[in-house]
Amino acid sequence: MADVVLRYFDIPGRAEVTRLLLVYGDVPFVDKRIPKAMYPHLKPSLDLPFGSLPTLEVAGETYGCSLAIARYAATRVGLYPTHNPLLAYHVDRLATVINDVMVALFMILYMDGCPVLRSKRLRRARRRVPQLLQHLEDEASEGGCFFSVLTWVDVYLFDLIHNVLLRYCSVLRIPFDKYAKLQAIYHTVRGNSNVAAYLKRTDGAQHFRPRRVTTG
């Protein structure tokens, strides 16, 4: 019986990197996906350490903070370099860059608010995100991962590409075809048999839709 329960909405979002890590490492877990419409009704009954999702329940204890949850999952499946503090620093540094991109794009795709403000954010993202992608491209090795061994930051990059940049390419219009090393990392992670099987089951099974954004 699985001792891990992951709770989040029924979209990839901020929990997907943890799902992917647990899947990659073949760790059994209960994937509790909460429909957005049901969340206000269920929220009072949920254990939310930081007042929001995602949460990870391990052996009956519930934990919050999406990046900390992801690092726990990465450590559990052997994709966090606990034996090498300097490598761990570099992994976390690049993960922070990817997280910054994710947050900026989620603000455009999913957040309520003024359409004019969302449009401004999108124009800013179209300028800034390619710069950050080029930075990641420059940092990546030639071997299909950022460093000499696969780490959780490779899985996090896959999440960014697959679930944001490619899934919503018609909305974001942020090109990705010129980053050869990042594409190689994408295919390395996608080539894992556990990840491939998971994607076959779940791709397209999401119910949030990105906000329509109009720009000049």
CSV table of C-alpha atoms in Angstrom, one decimal:
chain,number,residue,atom,x,y,z
A,1,MET,CA,0.0,0.0,0.0
A,2,ALA,CA,1.3,3.5,-0.9
A,3,ASP,CA,2.5,5.6,2.0
A,4,VAL,CA,2.6,8.7,-0.1
A,5,VAL,CA,-0.4,10.8,-1.0
A,6,LEU,CA,0.0,13.9,-3.3
A,7,ARG,CA,-2.9,16.4,-3.4
A,8,TYR,CA,-3.3,19.0,-6.0
A,9,PHE,CA,-5.7,20.2,-8.6
A,10,ASP,CA,-6.5,18.2,-11.7
A,11,ILE,CA,-3.9,19.9,-13.8
A,12,PRO,CA,-0.1,19.6,-14.0
A,13,GLY,CA,0.7,22.9,-12.4
A,14,ARG,CA,3.0,23.1,-9.4
A,15,ALA,CA,2.6,19.4,-8.4
A,16,GLU,CA,3.6,17.9,-11.7
A,17,VAL,CA,7.3,17.8,-11.1
A,18,THR,CA,6.7,15.8,-8.0
A,19,ARG,CA,4.4,13.4,-9.8
A,20,LEU,CA,7.0,13.0,-12.5
A,21,LEU,CA,9.8,12.3,-10.0
A,22,LEU,CA,7.8,9.7,-8.1
A,23,VAL,CA,6.8,8.1,-11.4
A,24,TYR,CA,10.4,8.2,-12.7
A,25,GLY,CA,11.6,6.4,-9.5
A,26,ASP,CA,8.6,3.9,-9.6
A,27,VAL,CA,7.5,5.0,-6.1
A,28,PRO,CA,3.8,4.0,-5.5
A,29,PHE,CA,1.7,7.0,-4.5
A,30,VAL,CA,-1.9,8.1,-4.4
A,31,ASP,CA,-2.5,10.9,-6.9
A,32,LYS,CA,-5.4,12.9,-5.4
A,33,ARG,CA,-6.6,15.4,-8.1
A,34,ILE,CA,-9.1,17.9,-6.9
A,35,PRO,CA,-11.4,19.6,-9.4
A,36,LYS,CA,-11.1,23.4,-9.2
A,37,ALA,CA,-14.9,23.7,-8.7
A,38,MET,CA,-14.8,21.4,-5.6
A,39,TYR,CA,-11.8,23.1,-3.9
A,40,PRO,CA,-13.7,25.8,-2.0
A,41,HIS,CA,-16.0,23.1,-0.6
A,42,LEU,CA,-13.1,20.7,0.3
A,43,LYS,CA,-10.6,23.3,1.5
A,44,PRO,CA,-11.9,23.5,5.2
A,45,SER,CA,-11.4,19.7,5.5
A,46,LEU,CA,-7.9,19.6,4.0
A,47,ASP,CA,-4.7,19.7,5.9
A,48,LEU,CA,-2.9,22.6,4.3
A,49,PRO,CA,0.4,23.5,6.2
A,50,PHE,CA,0.9,26.7,4.1
A,51,GLY,CA,-2.8,27.3,3.3
A,52,SER,CA,-2.5,26.0,-0.3
A,53,LEU,CA,-1.9,23.0,-2.5
A,54,PRO,CA,0.1,21.0,-3.3
A,55,THR,CA,0.6,18.9,-0.2
A,56,LEU,CA,2.4,15.6,0.2
A,57,GLU,CA,1.3,13.2,2.9
A,58,VAL,CA,4.0,10.7,3.9
A,59,ALA,CA,3.2,8.0,6.5
A,60,GLY,CA,0.3,10.0,7.8
A,61,GLU,CA,2.1,13.4,8.1
A,62,THR,CA,1.3,16.2,5.7
A,63,TYR,CA,3.8,18.6,4.2
A,64,GLY,CA,3.6,21.7,2.0
A,65,CYS,CA,5.7,23.9,-0.2
A,66,SER,CA,5.9,22.7,-3.8
A,67,LEU,CA,9.7,23.0,-4.3
A,68,ALA,CA,10.5,21.3,-0.9
A,69,ILE,CA,8.1,18.5,-1.8
A,70,ALA,CA,9.8,18.1,-5.1
A,71,ARG,CA,13.3,17.9,-3.5
A,72,TYR,CA,12.0,15.3,-1.1
A,73,ALA,CA,10.7,13.2,-4.0
A,74,ALA,CA,14.0,13.7,-5.9
A,75,THR,CA,15.9,12.5,-2.8
A,76,ARG,CA,13.7,9.5,-2.4
A,77,VAL,CA,14.2,8.4,-6.0
A,78,GLY,CA,18.0,9.1,-6.1
A,79,LEU,CA,17.8,12.2,-8.3
A,80,TYR,CA,19.1,14.7,-5.7
A,81,PRO,CA,22.9,14.7,-5.2
A,82,THR,CA,23.0,14.5,-1.4
A,83,HIS,CA,26.5,13.2,-1.6
A,84,ASN,CA,27.8,16.3,-3.4
A,85,PRO,CA,26.9,19.6,-1.8
A,86,LEU,CA,28.3,21.7,-4.6
A,87,LEU,CA,26.4,19.8,-7.3
A,88,ALA,CA,23.3,20.1,-5.1
A,89,TYR,CA,23.8,23.9,-5.1
A,90,HIS,CA,24.0,24.0,-8.9
A,91,VAL,CA,20.9,21.8,-9.2
A,92,ASP,CA,19.0,24.1,-6.9
A,93,ARG,CA,20.2,27.2,-8.7
A,94,LEU,CA,18.9,26.0,-12.0
A,95,ALA,CA,15.7,24.7,-10.4
A,96,THR,CA,15.1,28.2,-9.1
A,97,VAL,CA,15.5,29.7,-12.6
A,98,ILE,CA,13.0,27.1,-14.0
A,99,ASN,CA,10.6,27.8,-11.1
A,100,ASP,CA,10.8,31.6,-11.8
A,101,VAL,CA,9.8,30.9,-15.4
A,102,MET,CA,7.0,28.6,-14.3
A,103,VAL,CA,5.5,31.1,-11.8
A,104,ALA,CA,5.6,33.9,-14.4
A,105,LEU,CA,3.8,31.7,-17.0
A,106,PHE,CA,1.2,30.4,-14.5
A,107,MET,CA,0.3,34.0,-13.7
A,108,ILE,CA,-0.5,34.4,-17.3
A,109,LEU,CA,-2.3,31.1,-17.9
A,110,TYR,CA,-4.3,30.6,-14.8
A,111,MET,CA,-4.6,33.7,-12.6
A,112,ASP,CA,-7.8,35.8,-12.5
A,113,GLY,CA,-7.3,39.5,-12.9
A,114,CYS,CA,-7.2,42.4,-15.3
A,115,PRO,CA,-6.9,41.3,-18.9
A,116,VAL,CA,-4.7,44.3,-19.6
A,117,LEU,CA,-2.3,43.3,-16.9
A,118,ARG,CA,-2.2,39.7,-18.2
A,119,SER,CA,-1.5,41.0,-21.6
A,120,LYS,CA,1.4,43.1,-20.3
A,121,ARG,CA,2.7,40.0,-18.4
A,122,LEU,CA,2.6,38.0,-21.6
A,123,ARG,CA,4.6,40.6,-23.6
A,124,ARG,CA,7.1,40.7,-20.8
A,125,ALA,CA,7.4,36.9,-20.7
A,126,ARG,CA,7.9,36.8,-24.5
A,127,ARG,CA,11.0,39.0,-24.0
A,128,ARG,CA,12.3,37.5,-20.8
A,129,VAL,CA,11.7,33.7,-21.1
A,130,PRO,CA,13.8,33.2,-24.2
A,131,GLN,CA,16.7,34.9,-22.4
A,132,LEU,CA,16.3,32.5,-19.4
A,133,LEU,CA,16.0,29.5,-21.8
A,134,GLN,CA,19.2,30.6,-23.5
A,135,HIS,CA,20.9,30.7,-20.1
A,136,LEU,CA,19.7,27.2,-19.3
A,137,GLU,CA,20.9,26.1,-22.8
A,138,ASP,CA,24.4,27.5,-22.1
A,139,GLU,CA,24.5,25.7,-18.7
A,140,ALA,CA,23.5,22.3,-20.0
A,141,SER,CA,25.9,19.6,-20.9
A,142,GLU,CA,26.0,17.7,-24.2
A,143,GLY,CA,24.9,14.4,-22.7
A,144,GLY,CA,21.1,14.8,-22.5
A,145,CYS,CA,21.2,16.2,-19.0
A,146,PHE,CA,22.4,19.4,-17.3
A,147,PHE,CA,25.3,17.7,-15.5
A,148,SER,CA,27.2,14.5,-15.8
A,149,VAL,CA,24.4,12.5,-14.1
A,150,LEU,CA,20.6,12.9,-14.4
A,151,THR,CA,19.2,15.0,-11.5
A,152,TRP,CA,15.8,16.4,-10.6
A,153,VAL,CA,16.4,19.6,-12.4
A,154,ASP,CA,16.3,17.7,-15.7
A,155,VAL,CA,12.8,16.4,-14.8
A,156,TYR,CA,11.8,19.9,-13.8
A,157,LEU,CA,12.9,21.2,-17.2
A,158,PHE,CA,10.9,18.5,-18.9
A,159,ASP,CA,7.9,19.6,-16.9
A,160,LEU,CA,8.4,23.2,-18.1
A,161,ILE,CA,8.7,22.2,-21.7
A,162,HIS,CA,6.0,19.6,-21.9
A,163,ASN,CA,3.3,21.0,-19.7
A,164,VAL,CA,3.8,24.7,-20.3
A,165,LEU,CA,5.8,25.8,-23.4
A,166,LEU,CA,4.5,23.0,-25.7
A,167,ARG,CA,1.1,22.5,-24.2
A,168,TYR,CA,0.2,26.2,-24.4
A,169,CYS,CA,2.4,27.2,-27.4
A,170,SER,CA,-0.6,28.7,-29.2
A,171,VAL,CA,-1.2,31.0,-26.3
A,172,LEU,CA,2.3,31.8,-25.2
A,173,ARG,CA,4.0,31.8,-28.6
A,174,ILE,CA,7.5,31.4,-27.1
A,175,PRO,CA,9.6,29.4,-29.6
A,176,PHE,CA,11.6,26.5,-28.4
A,177,ASP,CA,13.2,25.0,-31.5
A,178,LYS,CA,16.6,26.6,-31.2
A,179,TYR,CA,17.6,25.1,-27.8
A,180,ALA,CA,19.2,21.8,-28.9
A,181,LYS,CA,20.6,20.8,-25.5
A,182,LEU,CA,17.4,21.5,-23.7
A,183,GLN,CA,15.5,19.4,-26.4
A,184,ALA,CA,18.0,16.6,-25.7
A,185,ILE,CA,17.2,16.7,-22.0
A,186,TYR,CA,13.5,16.7,-22.8
A,187,HIS,CA,13.9,13.5,-24.8
A,188,THR,CA,16.1,11.9,-22.1
A,189,VAL,CA,13.3,12.2,-19.5
A,190,ARG,CA,10.5,11.4,-21.9
A,191,GLY,CA,12.4,8.2,-22.9
A,192,ASN,CA,12.1,6.8,-19.4
A,193,SER,CA,9.7,3.9,-19.6
A,194,ASN,CA,7.8,4.9,-16.5
A,195,VAL,CA,7.4,8.5,-17.6
A,196,ALA,CA,6.3,7.4,-21.1
A,197,ALA,CA,3.6,5.2,-19.6
A,198,TYR,CA,2.5,7.9,-17.3
A,199,LEU,CA,2.2,10.4,-20.1
A,200,LYS,CA,0.2,8.0,-22.2
A,201,ARG,CA,-2.3,7.7,-19.3
A,202,THR,CA,-2.5,11.4,-18.4
A,203,ASP,CA,-1.7,13.6,-21.4
A,204,GLY,CA,-4.8,15.7,-22.2
A,205,ALA,CA,-6.6,14.7,-19.0
A,206,GLN,CA,-6.7,18.2,-17.5
A,207,HIS,CA,-9.7,20.4,-16.9
A,208,PHE,CA,-8.3,23.9,-16.3
A,209,ARG,CA,-8.1,26.0,-19.4
A,210,PRO,CA,-5.7,28.9,-19.8
A,211,ARG,CA,-7.0,32.4,-19.7
A,212,ARG,CA,-7.5,33.9,-23.1
A,213,VAL,CA,-4.9,36.6,-23.5
A,214,THR,CA,-5.0,39.2,-26.2
A,215,THR,CA,-1.9,41.3,-27.1
A,216,GLY,CA,-1.2,43.9,-29.6
